[in-house]
Tab-separated table of C-alpha atoms and ligand atoms in Angstrom:
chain	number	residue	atom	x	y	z
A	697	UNK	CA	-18.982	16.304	0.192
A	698	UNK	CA	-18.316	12.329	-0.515
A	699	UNK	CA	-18.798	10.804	2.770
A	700	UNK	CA	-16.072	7.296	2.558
A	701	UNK	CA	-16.692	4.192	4.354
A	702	UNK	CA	-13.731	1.900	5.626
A	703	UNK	CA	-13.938	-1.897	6.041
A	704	UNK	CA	-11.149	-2.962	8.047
A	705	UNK	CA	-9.656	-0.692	10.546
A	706	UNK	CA	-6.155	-1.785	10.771
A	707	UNK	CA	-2.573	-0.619	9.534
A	708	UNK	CA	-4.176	0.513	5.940
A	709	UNK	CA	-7.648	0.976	6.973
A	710	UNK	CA	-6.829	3.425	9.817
A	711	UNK	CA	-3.756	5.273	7.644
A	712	UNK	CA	-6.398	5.636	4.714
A	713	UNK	CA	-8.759	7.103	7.496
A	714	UNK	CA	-6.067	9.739	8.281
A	715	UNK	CA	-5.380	10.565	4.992
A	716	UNK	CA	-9.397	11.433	4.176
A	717	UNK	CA	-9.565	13.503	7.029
A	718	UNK	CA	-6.849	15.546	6.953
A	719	UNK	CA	-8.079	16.302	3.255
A	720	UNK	CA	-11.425	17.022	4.930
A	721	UNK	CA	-13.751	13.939	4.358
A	722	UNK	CA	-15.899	12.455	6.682
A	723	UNK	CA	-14.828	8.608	7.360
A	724	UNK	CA	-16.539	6.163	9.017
A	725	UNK	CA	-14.642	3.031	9.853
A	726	UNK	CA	-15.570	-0.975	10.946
A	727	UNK	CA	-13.773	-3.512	12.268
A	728	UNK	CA	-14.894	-6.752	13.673
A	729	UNK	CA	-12.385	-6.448	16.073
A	730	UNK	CA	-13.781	-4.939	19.243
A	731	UNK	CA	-10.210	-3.827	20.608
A	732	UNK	CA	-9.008	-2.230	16.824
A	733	UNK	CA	-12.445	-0.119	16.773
A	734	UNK	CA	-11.333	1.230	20.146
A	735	UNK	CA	-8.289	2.121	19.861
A	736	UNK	CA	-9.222	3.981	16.071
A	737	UNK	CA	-9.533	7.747	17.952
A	738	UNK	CA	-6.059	7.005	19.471
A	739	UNK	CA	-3.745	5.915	16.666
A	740	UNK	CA	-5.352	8.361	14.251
A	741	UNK	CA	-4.281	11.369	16.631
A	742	UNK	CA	-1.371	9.959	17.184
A	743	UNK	CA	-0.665	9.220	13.174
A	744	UNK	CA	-1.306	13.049	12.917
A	745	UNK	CA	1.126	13.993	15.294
A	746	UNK	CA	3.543	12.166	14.199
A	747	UNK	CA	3.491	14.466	10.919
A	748	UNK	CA	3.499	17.688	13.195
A	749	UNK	CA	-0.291	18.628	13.823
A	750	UNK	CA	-0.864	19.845	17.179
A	751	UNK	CA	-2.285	17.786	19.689
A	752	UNK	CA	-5.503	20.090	19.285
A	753	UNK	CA	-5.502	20.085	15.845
A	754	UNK	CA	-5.124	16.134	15.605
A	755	UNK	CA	-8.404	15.649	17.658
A	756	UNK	CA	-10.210	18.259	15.530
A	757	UNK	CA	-9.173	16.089	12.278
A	758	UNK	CA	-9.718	13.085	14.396
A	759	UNK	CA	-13.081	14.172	14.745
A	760	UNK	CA	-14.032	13.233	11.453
A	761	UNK	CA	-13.461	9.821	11.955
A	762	UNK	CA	-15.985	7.897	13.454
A	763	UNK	CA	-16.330	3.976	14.311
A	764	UNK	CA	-19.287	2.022	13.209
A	765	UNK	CA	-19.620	-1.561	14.842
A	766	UNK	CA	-21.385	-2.733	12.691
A	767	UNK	CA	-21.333	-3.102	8.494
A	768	UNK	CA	-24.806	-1.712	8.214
A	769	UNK	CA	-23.847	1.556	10.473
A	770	UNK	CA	-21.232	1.454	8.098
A	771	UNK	CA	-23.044	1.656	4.774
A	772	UNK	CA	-25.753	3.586	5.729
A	773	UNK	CA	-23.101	6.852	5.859
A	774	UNK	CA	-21.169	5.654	2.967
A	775	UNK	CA	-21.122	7.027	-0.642
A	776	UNK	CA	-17.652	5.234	-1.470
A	777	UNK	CA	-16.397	2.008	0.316
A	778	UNK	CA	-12.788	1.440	0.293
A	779	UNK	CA	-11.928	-2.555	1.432
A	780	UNK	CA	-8.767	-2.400	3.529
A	781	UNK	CA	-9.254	-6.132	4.855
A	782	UNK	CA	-6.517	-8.912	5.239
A	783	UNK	CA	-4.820	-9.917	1.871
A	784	UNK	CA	-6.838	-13.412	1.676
A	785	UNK	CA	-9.383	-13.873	-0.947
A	786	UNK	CA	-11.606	-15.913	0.669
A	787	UNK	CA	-12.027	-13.254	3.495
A	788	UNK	CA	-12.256	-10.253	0.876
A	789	UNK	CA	-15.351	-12.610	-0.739
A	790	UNK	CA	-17.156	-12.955	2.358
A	791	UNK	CA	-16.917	-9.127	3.472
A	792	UNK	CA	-17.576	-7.584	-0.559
A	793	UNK	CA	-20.600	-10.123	-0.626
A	794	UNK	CA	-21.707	-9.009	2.850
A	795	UNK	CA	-21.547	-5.344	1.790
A	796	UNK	CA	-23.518	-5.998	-1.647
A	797	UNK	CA	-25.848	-6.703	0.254
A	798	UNK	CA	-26.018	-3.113	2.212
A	799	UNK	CA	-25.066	-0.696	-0.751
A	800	UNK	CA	-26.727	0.246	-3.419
A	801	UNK	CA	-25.508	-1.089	-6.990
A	802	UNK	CA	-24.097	1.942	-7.886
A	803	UNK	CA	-22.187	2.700	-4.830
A	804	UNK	CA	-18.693	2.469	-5.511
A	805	UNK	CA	-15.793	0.067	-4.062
A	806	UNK	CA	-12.067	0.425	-3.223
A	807	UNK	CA	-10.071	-2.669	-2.862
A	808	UNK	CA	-6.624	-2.063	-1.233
A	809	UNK	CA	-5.480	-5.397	-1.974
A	810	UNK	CA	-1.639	-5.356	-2.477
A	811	UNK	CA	-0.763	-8.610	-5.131
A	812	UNK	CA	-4.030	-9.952	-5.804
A	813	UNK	CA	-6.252	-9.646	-8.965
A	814	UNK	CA	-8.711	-7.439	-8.925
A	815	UNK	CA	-10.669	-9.453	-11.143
A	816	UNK	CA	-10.328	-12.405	-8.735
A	817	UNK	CA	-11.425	-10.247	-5.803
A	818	UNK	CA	-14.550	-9.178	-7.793
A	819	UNK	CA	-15.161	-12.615	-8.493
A	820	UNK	CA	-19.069	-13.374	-7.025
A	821	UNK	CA	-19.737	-9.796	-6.844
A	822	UNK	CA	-23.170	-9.529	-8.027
A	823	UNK	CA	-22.289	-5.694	-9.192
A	824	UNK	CA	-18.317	-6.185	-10.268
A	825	UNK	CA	-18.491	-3.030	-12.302
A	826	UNK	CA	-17.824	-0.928	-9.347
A	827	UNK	CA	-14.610	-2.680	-7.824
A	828	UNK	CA	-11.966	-0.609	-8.596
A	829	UNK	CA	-8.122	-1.441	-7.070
A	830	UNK	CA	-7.422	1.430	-5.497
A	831	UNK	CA	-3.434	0.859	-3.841
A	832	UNK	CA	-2.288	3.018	-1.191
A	833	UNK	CA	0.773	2.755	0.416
A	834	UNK	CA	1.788	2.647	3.658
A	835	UNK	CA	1.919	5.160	5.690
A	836	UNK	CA	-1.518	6.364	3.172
A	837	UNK	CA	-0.987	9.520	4.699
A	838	UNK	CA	2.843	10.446	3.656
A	839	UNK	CA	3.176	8.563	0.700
A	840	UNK	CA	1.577	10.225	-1.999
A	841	UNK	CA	1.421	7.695	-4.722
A	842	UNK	CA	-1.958	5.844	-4.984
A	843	UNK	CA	-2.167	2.906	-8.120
A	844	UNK	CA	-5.484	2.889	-9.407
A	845	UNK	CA	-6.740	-0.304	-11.468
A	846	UNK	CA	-9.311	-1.824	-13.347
A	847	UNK	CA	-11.205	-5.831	-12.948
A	848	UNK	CA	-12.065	-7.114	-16.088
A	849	UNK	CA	-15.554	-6.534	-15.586
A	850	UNK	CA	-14.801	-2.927	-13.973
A	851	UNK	CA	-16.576	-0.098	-15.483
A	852	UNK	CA	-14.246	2.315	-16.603
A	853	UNK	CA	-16.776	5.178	-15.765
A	854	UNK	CA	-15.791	4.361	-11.841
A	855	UNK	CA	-11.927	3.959	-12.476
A	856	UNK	CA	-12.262	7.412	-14.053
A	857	UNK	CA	-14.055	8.649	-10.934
A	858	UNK	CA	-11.811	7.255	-8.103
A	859	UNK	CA	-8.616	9.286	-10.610
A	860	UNK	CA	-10.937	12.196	-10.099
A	861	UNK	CA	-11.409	12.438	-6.408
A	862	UNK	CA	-7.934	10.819	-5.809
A	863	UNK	CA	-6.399	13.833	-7.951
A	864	UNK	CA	-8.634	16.106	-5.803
A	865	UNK	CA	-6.932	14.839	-2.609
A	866	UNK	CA	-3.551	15.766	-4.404
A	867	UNK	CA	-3.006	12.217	-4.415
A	868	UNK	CA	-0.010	11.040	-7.014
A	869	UNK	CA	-2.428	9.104	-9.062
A	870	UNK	CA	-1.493	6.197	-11.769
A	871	UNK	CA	-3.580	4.599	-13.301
A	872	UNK	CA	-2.882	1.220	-14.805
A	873	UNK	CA	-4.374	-0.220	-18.303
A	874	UNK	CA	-5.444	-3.188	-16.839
A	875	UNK	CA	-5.174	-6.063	-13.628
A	876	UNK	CA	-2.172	-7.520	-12.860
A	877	UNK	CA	-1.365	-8.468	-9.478
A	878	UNK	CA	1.061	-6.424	-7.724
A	879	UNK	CA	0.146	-3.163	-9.143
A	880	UNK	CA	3.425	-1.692	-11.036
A	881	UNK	CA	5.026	-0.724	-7.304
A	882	UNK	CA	4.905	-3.811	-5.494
A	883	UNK	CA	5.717	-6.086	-9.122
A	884	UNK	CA	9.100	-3.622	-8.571
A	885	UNK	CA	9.748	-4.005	-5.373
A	886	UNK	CA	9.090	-7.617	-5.107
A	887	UNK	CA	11.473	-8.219	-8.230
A	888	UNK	CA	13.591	-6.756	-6.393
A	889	UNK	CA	13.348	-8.626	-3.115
A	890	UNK	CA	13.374	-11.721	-5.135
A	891	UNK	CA	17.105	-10.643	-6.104
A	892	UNK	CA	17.942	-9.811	-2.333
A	893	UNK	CA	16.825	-12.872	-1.394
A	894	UNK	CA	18.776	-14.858	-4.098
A	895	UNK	CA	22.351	-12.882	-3.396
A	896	UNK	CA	21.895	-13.947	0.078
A	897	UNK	CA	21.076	-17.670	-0.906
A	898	UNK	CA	24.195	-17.981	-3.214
A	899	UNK	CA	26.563	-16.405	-0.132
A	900	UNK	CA	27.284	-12.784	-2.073
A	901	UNK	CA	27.013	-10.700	1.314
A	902	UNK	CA	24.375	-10.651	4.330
A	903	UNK	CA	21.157	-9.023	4.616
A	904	UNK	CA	22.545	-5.874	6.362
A	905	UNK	CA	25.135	-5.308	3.444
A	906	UNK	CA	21.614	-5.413	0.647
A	907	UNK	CA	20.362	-2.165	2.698
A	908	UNK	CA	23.842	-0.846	2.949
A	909	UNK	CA	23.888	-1.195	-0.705
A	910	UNK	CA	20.301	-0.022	-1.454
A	911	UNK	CA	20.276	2.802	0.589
A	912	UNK	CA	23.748	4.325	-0.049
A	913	UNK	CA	23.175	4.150	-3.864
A	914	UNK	CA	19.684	3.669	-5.831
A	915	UNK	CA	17.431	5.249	-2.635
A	916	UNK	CA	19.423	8.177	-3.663
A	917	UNK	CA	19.233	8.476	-6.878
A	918	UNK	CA	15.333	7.173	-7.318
A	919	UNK	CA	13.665	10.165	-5.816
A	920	UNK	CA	15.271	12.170	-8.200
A	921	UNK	CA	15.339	10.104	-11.519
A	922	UNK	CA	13.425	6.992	-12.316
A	923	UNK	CA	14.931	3.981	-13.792
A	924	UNK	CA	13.199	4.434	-17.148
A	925	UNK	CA	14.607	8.020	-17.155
A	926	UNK	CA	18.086	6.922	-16.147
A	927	UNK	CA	18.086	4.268	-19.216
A	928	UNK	CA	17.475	6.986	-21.311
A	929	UNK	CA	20.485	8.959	-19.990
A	930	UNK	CA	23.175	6.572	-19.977
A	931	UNK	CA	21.404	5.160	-23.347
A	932	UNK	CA	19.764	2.371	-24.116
A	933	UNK	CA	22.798	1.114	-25.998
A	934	UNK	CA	24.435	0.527	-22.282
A	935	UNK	CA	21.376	-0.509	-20.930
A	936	UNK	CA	21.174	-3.289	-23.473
A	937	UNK	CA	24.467	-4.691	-23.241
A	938	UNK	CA	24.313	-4.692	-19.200
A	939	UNK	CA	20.871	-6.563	-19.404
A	940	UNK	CA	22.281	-9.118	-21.910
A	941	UNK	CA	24.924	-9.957	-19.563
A	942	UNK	CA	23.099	-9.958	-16.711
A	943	UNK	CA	19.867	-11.005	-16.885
A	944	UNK	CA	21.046	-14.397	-17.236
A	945	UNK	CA	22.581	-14.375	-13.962
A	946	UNK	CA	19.066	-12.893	-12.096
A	947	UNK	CA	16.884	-14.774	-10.298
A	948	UNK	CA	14.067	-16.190	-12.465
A	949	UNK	CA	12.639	-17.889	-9.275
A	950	UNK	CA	9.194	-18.707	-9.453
A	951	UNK	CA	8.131	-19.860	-6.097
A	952	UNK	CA	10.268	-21.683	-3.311
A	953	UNK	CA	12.472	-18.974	-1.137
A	954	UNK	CA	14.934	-21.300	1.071
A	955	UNK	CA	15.778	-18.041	3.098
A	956	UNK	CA	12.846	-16.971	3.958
A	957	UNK	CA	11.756	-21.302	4.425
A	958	UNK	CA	14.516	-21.570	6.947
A	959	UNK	CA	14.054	-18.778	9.057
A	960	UNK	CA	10.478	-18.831	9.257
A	961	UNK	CA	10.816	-22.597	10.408
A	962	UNK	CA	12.950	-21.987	13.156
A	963	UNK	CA	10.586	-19.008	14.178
A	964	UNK	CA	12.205	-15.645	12.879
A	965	UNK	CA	9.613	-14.206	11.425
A	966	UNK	CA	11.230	-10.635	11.395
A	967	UNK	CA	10.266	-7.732	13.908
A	968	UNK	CA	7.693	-9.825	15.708
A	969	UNK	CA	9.398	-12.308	17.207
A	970	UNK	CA	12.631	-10.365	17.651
A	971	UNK	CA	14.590	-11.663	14.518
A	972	UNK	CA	14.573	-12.105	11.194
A	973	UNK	CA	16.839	-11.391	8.294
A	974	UNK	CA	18.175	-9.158	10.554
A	975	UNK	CA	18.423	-9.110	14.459
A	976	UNK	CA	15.783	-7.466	16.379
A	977	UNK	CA	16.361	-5.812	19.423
A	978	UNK	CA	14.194	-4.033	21.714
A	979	UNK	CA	14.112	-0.654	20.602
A	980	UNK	CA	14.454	-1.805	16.706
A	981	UNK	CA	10.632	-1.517	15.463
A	982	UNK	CA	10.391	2.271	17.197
A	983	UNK	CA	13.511	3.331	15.334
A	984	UNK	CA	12.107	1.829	12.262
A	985	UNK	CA	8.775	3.233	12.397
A	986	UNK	CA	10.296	6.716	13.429
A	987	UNK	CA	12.797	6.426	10.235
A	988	UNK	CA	9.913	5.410	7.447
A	989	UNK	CA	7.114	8.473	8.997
A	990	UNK	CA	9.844	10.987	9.146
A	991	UNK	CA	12.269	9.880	6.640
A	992	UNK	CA	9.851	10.104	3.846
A	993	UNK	CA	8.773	13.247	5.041
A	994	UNK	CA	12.321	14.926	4.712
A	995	UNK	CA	12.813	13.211	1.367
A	996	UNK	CA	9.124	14.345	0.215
A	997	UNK	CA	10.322	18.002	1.512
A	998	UNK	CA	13.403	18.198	-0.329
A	999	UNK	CA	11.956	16.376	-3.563
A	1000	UNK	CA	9.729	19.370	-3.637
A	1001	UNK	CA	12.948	21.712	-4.219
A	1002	UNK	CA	14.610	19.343	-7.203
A	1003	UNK	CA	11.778	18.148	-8.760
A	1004	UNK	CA	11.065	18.544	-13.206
A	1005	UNK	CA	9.327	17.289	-15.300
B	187	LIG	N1	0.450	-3.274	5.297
B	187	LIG	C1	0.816	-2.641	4.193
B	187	LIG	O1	1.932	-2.094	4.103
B	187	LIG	C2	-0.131	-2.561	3.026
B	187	LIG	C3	0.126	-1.626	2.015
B	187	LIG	C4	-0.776	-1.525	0.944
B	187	LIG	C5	-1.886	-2.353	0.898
B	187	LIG	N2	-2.105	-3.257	1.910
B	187	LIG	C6	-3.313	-4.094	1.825
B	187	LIG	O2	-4.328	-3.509	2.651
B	187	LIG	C7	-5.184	-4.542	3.133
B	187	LIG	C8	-5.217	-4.488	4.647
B	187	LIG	O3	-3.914	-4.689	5.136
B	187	LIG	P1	-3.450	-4.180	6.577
B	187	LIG	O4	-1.962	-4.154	6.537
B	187	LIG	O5	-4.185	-2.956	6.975
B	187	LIG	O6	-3.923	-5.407	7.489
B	187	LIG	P2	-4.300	-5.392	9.027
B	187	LIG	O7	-4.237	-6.804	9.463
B	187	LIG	O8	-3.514	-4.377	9.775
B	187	LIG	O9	-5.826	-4.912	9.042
B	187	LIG	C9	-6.880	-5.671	8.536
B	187	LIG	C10	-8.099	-5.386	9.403
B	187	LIG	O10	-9.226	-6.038	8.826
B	187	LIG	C11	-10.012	-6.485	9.886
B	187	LIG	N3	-10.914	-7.521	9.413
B	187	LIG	C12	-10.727	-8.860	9.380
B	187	LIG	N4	-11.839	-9.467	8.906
B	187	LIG	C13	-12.727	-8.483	8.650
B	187	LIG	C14	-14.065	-8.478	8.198
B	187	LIG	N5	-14.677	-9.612	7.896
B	187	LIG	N6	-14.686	-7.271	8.058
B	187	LIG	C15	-14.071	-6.128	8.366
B	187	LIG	N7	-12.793	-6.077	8.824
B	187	LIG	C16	-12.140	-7.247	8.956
B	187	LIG	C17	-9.045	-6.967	10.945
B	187	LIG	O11	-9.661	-7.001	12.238
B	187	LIG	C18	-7.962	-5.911	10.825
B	187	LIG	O12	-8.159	-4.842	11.744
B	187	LIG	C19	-4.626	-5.864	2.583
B	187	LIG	O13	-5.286	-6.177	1.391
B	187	LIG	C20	-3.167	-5.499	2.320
B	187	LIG	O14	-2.574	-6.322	1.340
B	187	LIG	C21	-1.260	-3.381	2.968
């Protein structure tokens, strides 16, 4: 059985852990961070509970999930490497070039970068064949899509393989043609932040009124019928003539965000420091993180029932 190897141990690195195990792999996991590598056992039980596995179970699973302290440990036990380290280049670099240097040249390597190009991340690789992007979402373990995507230089022999083993998992596995950054997922999503951020800018409603919106309407119907699928049904006639009107009226923004400018220089950085676009009090970030785990479950259960094609 593949044995996987996790750099980075936090919010990804740790939900990626969970995922392997419950699906039977063994993981071993580093982190720099002496207090993250402690505390691994812990949240990964506890990320197990929180989808309904028994407190006995979840240390059983847990078991499979050990912590090496150092990089070495780590690829020693490793016959794929998945990189869940922070989104900066420059730190991706110095841990993929530190890890070359462990591996063999064949052994192959996951970046979970979110937005940034793969071929860019494999840049200095001496072996950049074998970074595949390989984009879980978070939580790893309830969301089922994974994006899977080549470098320029990647070999498409390992893209094909990481499909294989992700389709094994009963992953939902995409695979894109070739690196852009964002994936397809987060190039929606952000588009559609972008917009959010640009009704609140011109003084169309507030930020509660977006999720209002979003969540009373297309969270609805997306589950159920994509927007390619939907243009289809109400005809790409109608889908036409709305874009021609509107598109000229979307945000086109290319960098600069005054919203997020202002509140991040008077300190509201969101859930951290207790406000953001939205107000945070205590009690907020639990109801939050209790509405994303078990939210998506229920919608996950129910999409089972409805879904086609
Ligand atoms: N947070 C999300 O929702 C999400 C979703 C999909 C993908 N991602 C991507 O996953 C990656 C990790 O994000 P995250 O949210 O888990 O970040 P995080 O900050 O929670 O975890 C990153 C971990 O990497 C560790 N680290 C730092 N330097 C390291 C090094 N040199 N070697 C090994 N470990 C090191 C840190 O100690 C930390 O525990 C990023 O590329 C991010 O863009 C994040």
């Amino acid at each position: 059985m593949i044995r996987f190897g996790i750099v980075g141990g936090g919010l990804m690195g740790h939900g990626i852990a969970v995922a392997l195990a419950e699906a039977g792999f063994g993981v071993v996991v580093h982190d720099p961070d002496p207090a993250t590598l402690a505390s691994l056992g812990e949240r990964v039980e506890q990320a197990l509970e929180r989808g309904g596995t028994s407190p006995d179970d979840a240390r059983i699973v847990a078991q499979r999930v050990t912590a090496a302290r150092t990089l070495a440990a780590l690829a020693d036990c490793s016959d794929i490497v998945v990189e869940a380290v922070p989104e900066r280049l420059e730190v991706k670099h110095v841990v993929l070039a530190a890890l070359e240097e462990r591996v063999s040249a064949v052994t192959p390597v996951w970046s979970n970068t979110s937005v940034l190009s793969l071929t860019e991340v494999a840049e200095g690789m001496r072996h950049p064949q074998r970074l595949v992007g390989v984009h879980w979402w978070n939580p790893p373990y309830v969301i089922p899509l994974v994006e899977v995507a080549p470098g320029r230089e990647t070999d498409h022999r390992f893209v094909q393989e990481a499909c294989d083993v992700l389709d094994g998992l009963g992953r939902t596995t995409v695979r894109l043609g070739r690196d852009v950054p964002g994936f397809i997922g987060n190039r929606l999503q952000f588009a559609l932040v972008r917009e959010a951020l640009y009704l609140l800018e011109q003084g169309v409603c507030d930020a509660k009124t977006i999720d209002t919106v979003m969540r009373a309407s297309l969270a609805l119907r997306w589950p159920a019928v994509g927007p390619m699928e939907n243009a289809d049904f109400i005809g790409l006639e109608l889908t036409k003539d709305i874009l021609d009107s509107l598109a000229p009226h979307l945000s086109a923004r290319t960098g600069g965000f005054p919203v997020l400018d202002a509140l991040i220089g008077a300190g509201h950085r969101g859930r951290v420091t207790g406000a953001g676009l939205l107000p945070w009090p205590k009690g907020r970030d639990e109801d939050v993180a209790r509405r994303l785990d078990a939210g998506i479950r229920d919608n996950l259960a129910s999409l089972r029932n409805t879904r086609s094609a």
